[in-house]
Coordinates of C-alpha atoms in Angstrom, one line a residue:
X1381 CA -41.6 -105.9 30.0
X1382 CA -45.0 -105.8 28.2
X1383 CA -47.7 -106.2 31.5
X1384 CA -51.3 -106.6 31.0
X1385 CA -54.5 -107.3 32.5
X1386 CA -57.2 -110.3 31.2
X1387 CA -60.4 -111.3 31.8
X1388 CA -64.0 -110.1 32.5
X1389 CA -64.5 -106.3 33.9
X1390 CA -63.8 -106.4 37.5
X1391 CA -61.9 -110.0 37.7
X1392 CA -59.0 -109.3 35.6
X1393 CA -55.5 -111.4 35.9
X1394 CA -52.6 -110.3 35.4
X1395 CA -50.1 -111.6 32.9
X1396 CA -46.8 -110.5 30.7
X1397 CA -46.8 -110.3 27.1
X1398 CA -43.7 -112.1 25.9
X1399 CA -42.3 -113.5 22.3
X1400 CA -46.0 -112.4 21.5
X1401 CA -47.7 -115.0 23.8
X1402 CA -49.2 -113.8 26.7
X1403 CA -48.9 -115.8 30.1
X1404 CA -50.4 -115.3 33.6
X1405 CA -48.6 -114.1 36.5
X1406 CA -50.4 -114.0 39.2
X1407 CA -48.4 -116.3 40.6
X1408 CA -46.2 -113.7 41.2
X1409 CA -48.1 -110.6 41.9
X1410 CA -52.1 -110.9 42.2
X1411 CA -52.7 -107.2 39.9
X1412 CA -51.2 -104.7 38.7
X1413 CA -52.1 -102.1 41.2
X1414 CA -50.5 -100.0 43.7
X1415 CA -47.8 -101.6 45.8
X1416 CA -47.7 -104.1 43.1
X1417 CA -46.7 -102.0 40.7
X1418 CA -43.2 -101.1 42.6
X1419 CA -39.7 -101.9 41.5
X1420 CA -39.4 -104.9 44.1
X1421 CA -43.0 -106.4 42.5
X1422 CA -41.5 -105.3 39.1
X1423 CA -38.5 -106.9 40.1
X1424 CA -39.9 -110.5 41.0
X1425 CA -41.7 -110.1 37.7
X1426 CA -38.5 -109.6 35.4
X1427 CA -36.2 -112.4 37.2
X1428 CA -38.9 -115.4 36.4
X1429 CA -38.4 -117.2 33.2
X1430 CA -40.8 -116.1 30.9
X1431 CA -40.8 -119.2 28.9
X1432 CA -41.7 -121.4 32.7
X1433 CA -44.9 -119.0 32.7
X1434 CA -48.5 -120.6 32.0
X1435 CA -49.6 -119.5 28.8
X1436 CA -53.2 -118.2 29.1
X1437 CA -55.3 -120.1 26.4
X1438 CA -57.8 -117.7 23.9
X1439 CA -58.3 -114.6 23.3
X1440 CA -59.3 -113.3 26.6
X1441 CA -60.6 -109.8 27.2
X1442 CA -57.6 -107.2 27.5
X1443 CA -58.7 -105.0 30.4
X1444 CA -57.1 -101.6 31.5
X1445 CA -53.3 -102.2 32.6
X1446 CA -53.4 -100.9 35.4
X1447 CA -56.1 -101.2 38.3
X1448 CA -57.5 -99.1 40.4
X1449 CA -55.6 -96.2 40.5
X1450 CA -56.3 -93.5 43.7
X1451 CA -55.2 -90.7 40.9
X1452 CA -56.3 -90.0 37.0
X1453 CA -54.4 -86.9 36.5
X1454 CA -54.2 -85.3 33.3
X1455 CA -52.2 -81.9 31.3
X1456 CA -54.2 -79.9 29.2
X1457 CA -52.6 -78.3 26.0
X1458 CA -49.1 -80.0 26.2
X1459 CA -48.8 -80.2 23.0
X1460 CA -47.3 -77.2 20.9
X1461 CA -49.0 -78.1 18.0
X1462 CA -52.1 -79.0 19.3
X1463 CA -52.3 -75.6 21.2
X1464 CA -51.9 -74.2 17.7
X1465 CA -54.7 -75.7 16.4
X1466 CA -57.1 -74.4 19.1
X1467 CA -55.3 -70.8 19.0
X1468 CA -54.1 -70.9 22.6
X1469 CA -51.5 -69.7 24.0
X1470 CA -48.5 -72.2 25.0
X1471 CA -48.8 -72.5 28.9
X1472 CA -45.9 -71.2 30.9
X1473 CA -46.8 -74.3 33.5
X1474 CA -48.3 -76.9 32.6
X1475 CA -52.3 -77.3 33.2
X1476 CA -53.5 -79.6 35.3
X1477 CA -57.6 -81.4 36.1
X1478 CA -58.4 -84.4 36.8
X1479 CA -60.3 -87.5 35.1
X1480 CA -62.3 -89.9 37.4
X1481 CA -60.5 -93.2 37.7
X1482 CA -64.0 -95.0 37.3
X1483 CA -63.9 -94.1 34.0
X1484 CA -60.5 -96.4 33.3
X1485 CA -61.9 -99.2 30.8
X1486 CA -59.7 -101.8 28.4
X1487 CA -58.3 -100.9 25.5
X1488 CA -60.7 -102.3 23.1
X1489 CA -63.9 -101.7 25.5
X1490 CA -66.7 -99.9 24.2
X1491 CA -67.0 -96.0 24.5
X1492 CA -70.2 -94.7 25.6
X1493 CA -71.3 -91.0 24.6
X1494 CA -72.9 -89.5 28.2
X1495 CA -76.4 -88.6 28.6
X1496 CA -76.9 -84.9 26.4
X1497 CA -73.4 -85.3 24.6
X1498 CA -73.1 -82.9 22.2
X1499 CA -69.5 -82.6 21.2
X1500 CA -67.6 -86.1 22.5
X1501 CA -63.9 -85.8 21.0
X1502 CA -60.7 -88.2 20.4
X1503 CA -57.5 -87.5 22.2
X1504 CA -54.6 -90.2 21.7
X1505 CA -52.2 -89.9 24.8
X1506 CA -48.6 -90.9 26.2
X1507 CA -50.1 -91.8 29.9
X1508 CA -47.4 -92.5 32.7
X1509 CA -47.6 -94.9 35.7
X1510 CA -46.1 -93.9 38.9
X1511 CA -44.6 -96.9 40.4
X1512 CA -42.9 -95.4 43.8
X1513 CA -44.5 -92.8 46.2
X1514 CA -43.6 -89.1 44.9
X1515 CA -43.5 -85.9 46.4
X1516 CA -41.1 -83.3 46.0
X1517 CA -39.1 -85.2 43.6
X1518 CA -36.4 -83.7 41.5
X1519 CA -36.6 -83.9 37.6
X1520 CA -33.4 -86.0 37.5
X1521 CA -35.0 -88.4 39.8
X1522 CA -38.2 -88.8 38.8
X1523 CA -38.1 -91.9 35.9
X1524 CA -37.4 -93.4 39.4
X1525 CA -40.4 -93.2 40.3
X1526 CA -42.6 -94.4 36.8
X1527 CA -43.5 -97.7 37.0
X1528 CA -44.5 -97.7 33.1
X1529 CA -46.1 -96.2 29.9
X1530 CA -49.3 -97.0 28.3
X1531 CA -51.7 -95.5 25.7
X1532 CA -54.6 -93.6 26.9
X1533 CA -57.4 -92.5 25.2
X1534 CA -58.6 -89.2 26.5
X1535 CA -62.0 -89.1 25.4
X1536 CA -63.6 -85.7 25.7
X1537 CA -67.3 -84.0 26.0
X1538 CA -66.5 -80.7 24.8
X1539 CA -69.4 -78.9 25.6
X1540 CA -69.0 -80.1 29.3
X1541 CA -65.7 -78.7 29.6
X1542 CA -65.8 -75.5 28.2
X1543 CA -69.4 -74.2 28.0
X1544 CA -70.7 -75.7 31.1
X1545 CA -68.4 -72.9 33.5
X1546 CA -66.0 -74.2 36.3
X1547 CA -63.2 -77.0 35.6
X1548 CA -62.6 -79.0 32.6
X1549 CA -62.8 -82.3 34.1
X1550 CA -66.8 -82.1 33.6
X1551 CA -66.0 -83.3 30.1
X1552 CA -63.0 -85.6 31.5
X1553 CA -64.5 -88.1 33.5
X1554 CA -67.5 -89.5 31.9
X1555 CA -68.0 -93.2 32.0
X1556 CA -65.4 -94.7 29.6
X1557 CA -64.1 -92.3 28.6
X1558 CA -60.4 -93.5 29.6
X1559 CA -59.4 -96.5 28.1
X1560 CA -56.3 -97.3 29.3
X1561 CA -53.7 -99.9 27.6
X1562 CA -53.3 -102.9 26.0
X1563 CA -49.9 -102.9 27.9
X1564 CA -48.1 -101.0 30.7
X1565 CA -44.6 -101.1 29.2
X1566 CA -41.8 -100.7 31.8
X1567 CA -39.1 -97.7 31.1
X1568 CA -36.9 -100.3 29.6
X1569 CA -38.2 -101.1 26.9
X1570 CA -38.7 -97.7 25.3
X1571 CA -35.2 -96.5 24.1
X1572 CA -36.8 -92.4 24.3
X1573 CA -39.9 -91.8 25.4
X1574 CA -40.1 -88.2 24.2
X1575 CA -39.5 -89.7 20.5
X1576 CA -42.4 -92.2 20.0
X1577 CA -45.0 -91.9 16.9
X1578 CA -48.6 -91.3 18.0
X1579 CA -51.5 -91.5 15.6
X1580 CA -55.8 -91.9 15.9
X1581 CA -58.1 -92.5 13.4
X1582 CA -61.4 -92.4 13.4
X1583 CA -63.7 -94.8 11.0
X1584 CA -60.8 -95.5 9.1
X1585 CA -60.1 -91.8 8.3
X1586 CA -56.8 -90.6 10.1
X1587 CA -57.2 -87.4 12.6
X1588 CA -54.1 -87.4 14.7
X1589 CA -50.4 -88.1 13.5
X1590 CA -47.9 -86.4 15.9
X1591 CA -44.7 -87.8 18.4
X1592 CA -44.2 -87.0 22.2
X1593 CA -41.2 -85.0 20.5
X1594 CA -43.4 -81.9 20.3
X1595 CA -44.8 -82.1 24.0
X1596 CA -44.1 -79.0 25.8
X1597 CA -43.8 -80.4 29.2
X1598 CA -41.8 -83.8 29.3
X1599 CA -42.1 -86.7 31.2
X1600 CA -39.5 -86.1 34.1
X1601 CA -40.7 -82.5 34.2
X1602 CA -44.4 -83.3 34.3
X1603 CA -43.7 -85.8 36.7
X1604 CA -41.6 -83.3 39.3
X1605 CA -43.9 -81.1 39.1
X1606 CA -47.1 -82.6 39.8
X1607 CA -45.1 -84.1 43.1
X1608 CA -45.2 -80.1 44.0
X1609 CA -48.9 -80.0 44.4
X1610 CA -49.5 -83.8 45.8
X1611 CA -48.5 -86.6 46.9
X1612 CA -48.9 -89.2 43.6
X1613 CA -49.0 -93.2 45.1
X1614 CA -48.2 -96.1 43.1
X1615 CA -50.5 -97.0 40.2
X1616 CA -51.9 -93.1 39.4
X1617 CA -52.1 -92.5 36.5
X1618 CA -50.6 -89.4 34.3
X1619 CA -51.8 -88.7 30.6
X1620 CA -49.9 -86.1 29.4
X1621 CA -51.3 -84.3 26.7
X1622 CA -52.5 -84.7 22.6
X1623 CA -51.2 -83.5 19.2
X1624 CA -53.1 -82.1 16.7
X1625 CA -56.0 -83.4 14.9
X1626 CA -58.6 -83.5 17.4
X1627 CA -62.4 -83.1 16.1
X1628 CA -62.6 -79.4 17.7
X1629 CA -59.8 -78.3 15.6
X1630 CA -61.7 -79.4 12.6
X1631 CA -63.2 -76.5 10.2
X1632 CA -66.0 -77.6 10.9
X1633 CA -65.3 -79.1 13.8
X1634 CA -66.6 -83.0 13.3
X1635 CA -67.6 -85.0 17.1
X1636 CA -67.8 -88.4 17.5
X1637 CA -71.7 -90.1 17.1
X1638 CA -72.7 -93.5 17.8
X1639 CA -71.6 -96.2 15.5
X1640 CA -67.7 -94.4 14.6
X1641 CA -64.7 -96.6 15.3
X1642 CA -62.1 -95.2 16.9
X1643 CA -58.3 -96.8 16.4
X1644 CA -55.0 -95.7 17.9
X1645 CA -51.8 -95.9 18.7
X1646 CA -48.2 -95.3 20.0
X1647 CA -45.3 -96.9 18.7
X1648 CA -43.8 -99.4 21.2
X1649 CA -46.9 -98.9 23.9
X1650 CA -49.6 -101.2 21.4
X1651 CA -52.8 -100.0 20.0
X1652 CA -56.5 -99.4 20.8
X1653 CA -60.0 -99.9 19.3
X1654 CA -63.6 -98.4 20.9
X1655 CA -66.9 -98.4 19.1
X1656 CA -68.8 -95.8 19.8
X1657 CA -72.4 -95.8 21.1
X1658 CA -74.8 -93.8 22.4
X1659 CA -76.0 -93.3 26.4
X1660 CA -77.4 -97.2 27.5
X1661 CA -77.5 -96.7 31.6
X1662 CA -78.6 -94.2 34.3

């Protein structure tokens, strides 16, 4: 199933993509959020007839597919070729920091560079929704436990997160800077999830082409091993990493300004677009 979630910020409805239509479903579930994102809610979802389904009229606003998540959790350098192009090493565990989940925003909302940005980057990401409580779960267990997939934009201050001292999620959490989406697509539809095309441009120009094939760190093992360090609920949200092509692997390194256009992309999981602009709001 294709799941999304329209309307204004902060009254979004759910609904289900299907034959390319989209219709409501909050008949069924009222969001896509915690609980609702389990395999009984899933469940109730996949046994109604799609075509019975009110069709939602317009071109409503897609919001973020997922709401409200109590966890953002992202893996830094997962990515063998991305590591490459910032000349680290590849991590014997994965690395793990945190985004804030008030910075979730649609797929196509606008991104806003924060207050003193200097260096605000592009990272196209394979995020995961967990779907099930998880803790201690094994790897051969753990698709069990996602609910989904979706595309994530992990937008990035540079200069927050690595010349500012202490953890990278200074540079992580900014106000939107994770759009999440257009649609949280369920385990099913995805025939390999470590085999999916990726790609980001930026004002037209492309920057990132790359697969989840060269992740270092898969799915079910990122997934199992988070569940050693805490307890993930349903609807968190794990990004998992970026391939190469980001602006501070550029020689010179180029950072995004106000007025660029940022489009991505993973095959099967939908696309994104975010203008750029500068800081608006205290």
């Amino acid at each position: 199933m294709k799941l999304v979630r329209y309307g204004e910020p902060g009254h979004e409805k759910p609904g289900l993509i299907h034959g390319g239509t989209l219709r409501d479903i909050g008949h069924i579930v009222p969001d896509l959020a915690g609980e609702h994102l389990g395999r009984e809610s899933l469940g109730r979802i996949r046994a109604a007839n799609p075509d019975d389904l009110p069709v939602v009229d317009g071109s409503p606003r897609i919001g973020p597919c997922v709401a409200r998540p109590c966890n953002f959790i992202a893996v830094g350098l997962n990515f063998a070729d991305h590591a490459a192009e910032t000349g680290a090493p590849i991590p014997k565990e994965p690395i793990l920091f945190n985004k804030a989940p008030n910075c979730i925003v649609g797929p196509n909302d606008t991104v806003m560079l924060p207050k003193a940005s200097e260096k605000s980057d592009w990272e196209v990401e394979l995020a995961i929704v967990i779907g099930a409580r998880t803790s201690y779960v094994n790897e051969k267990e753990a698709m069990d436990h996602v609910a989904g997939f979706c595309v994530c934009n992990d937008v990035s201050e540079r200069a927050f997160q690595t010349e500012r001292g202490g953890q990278w999620m200074k540079g992580k959490g900014c106000a939107t800077f994770g759009p999440l989406g257009p649609w949280l697509v369920t385990p099913d539809e995805i025939a390999d999830v470590q085999a999916l095309d990726m790609w980001l441009d930026v004002n037209g120009r492309r920057m990132q082409t790359g697969s989840t094939a060269t992740m270092i760190f898969n799915v079910v093992q990122i997934v199992s091993y988070i569940s050693h360090f805490m307890v993930l609920e349903p609807g968190d949200v794990i990004t998992t990493g970026t391939p190469p092509g980001v602006g501070l692997g550029m020689k010179p390194p180029v950072f995004l300004k106000p007025g660029d256009v940022m489009a991505l992309g993973i095959a099967g999981l939908g696309e994104q677009k975010q203008s750029v602009v500068g800081w608006t709001r205290g």
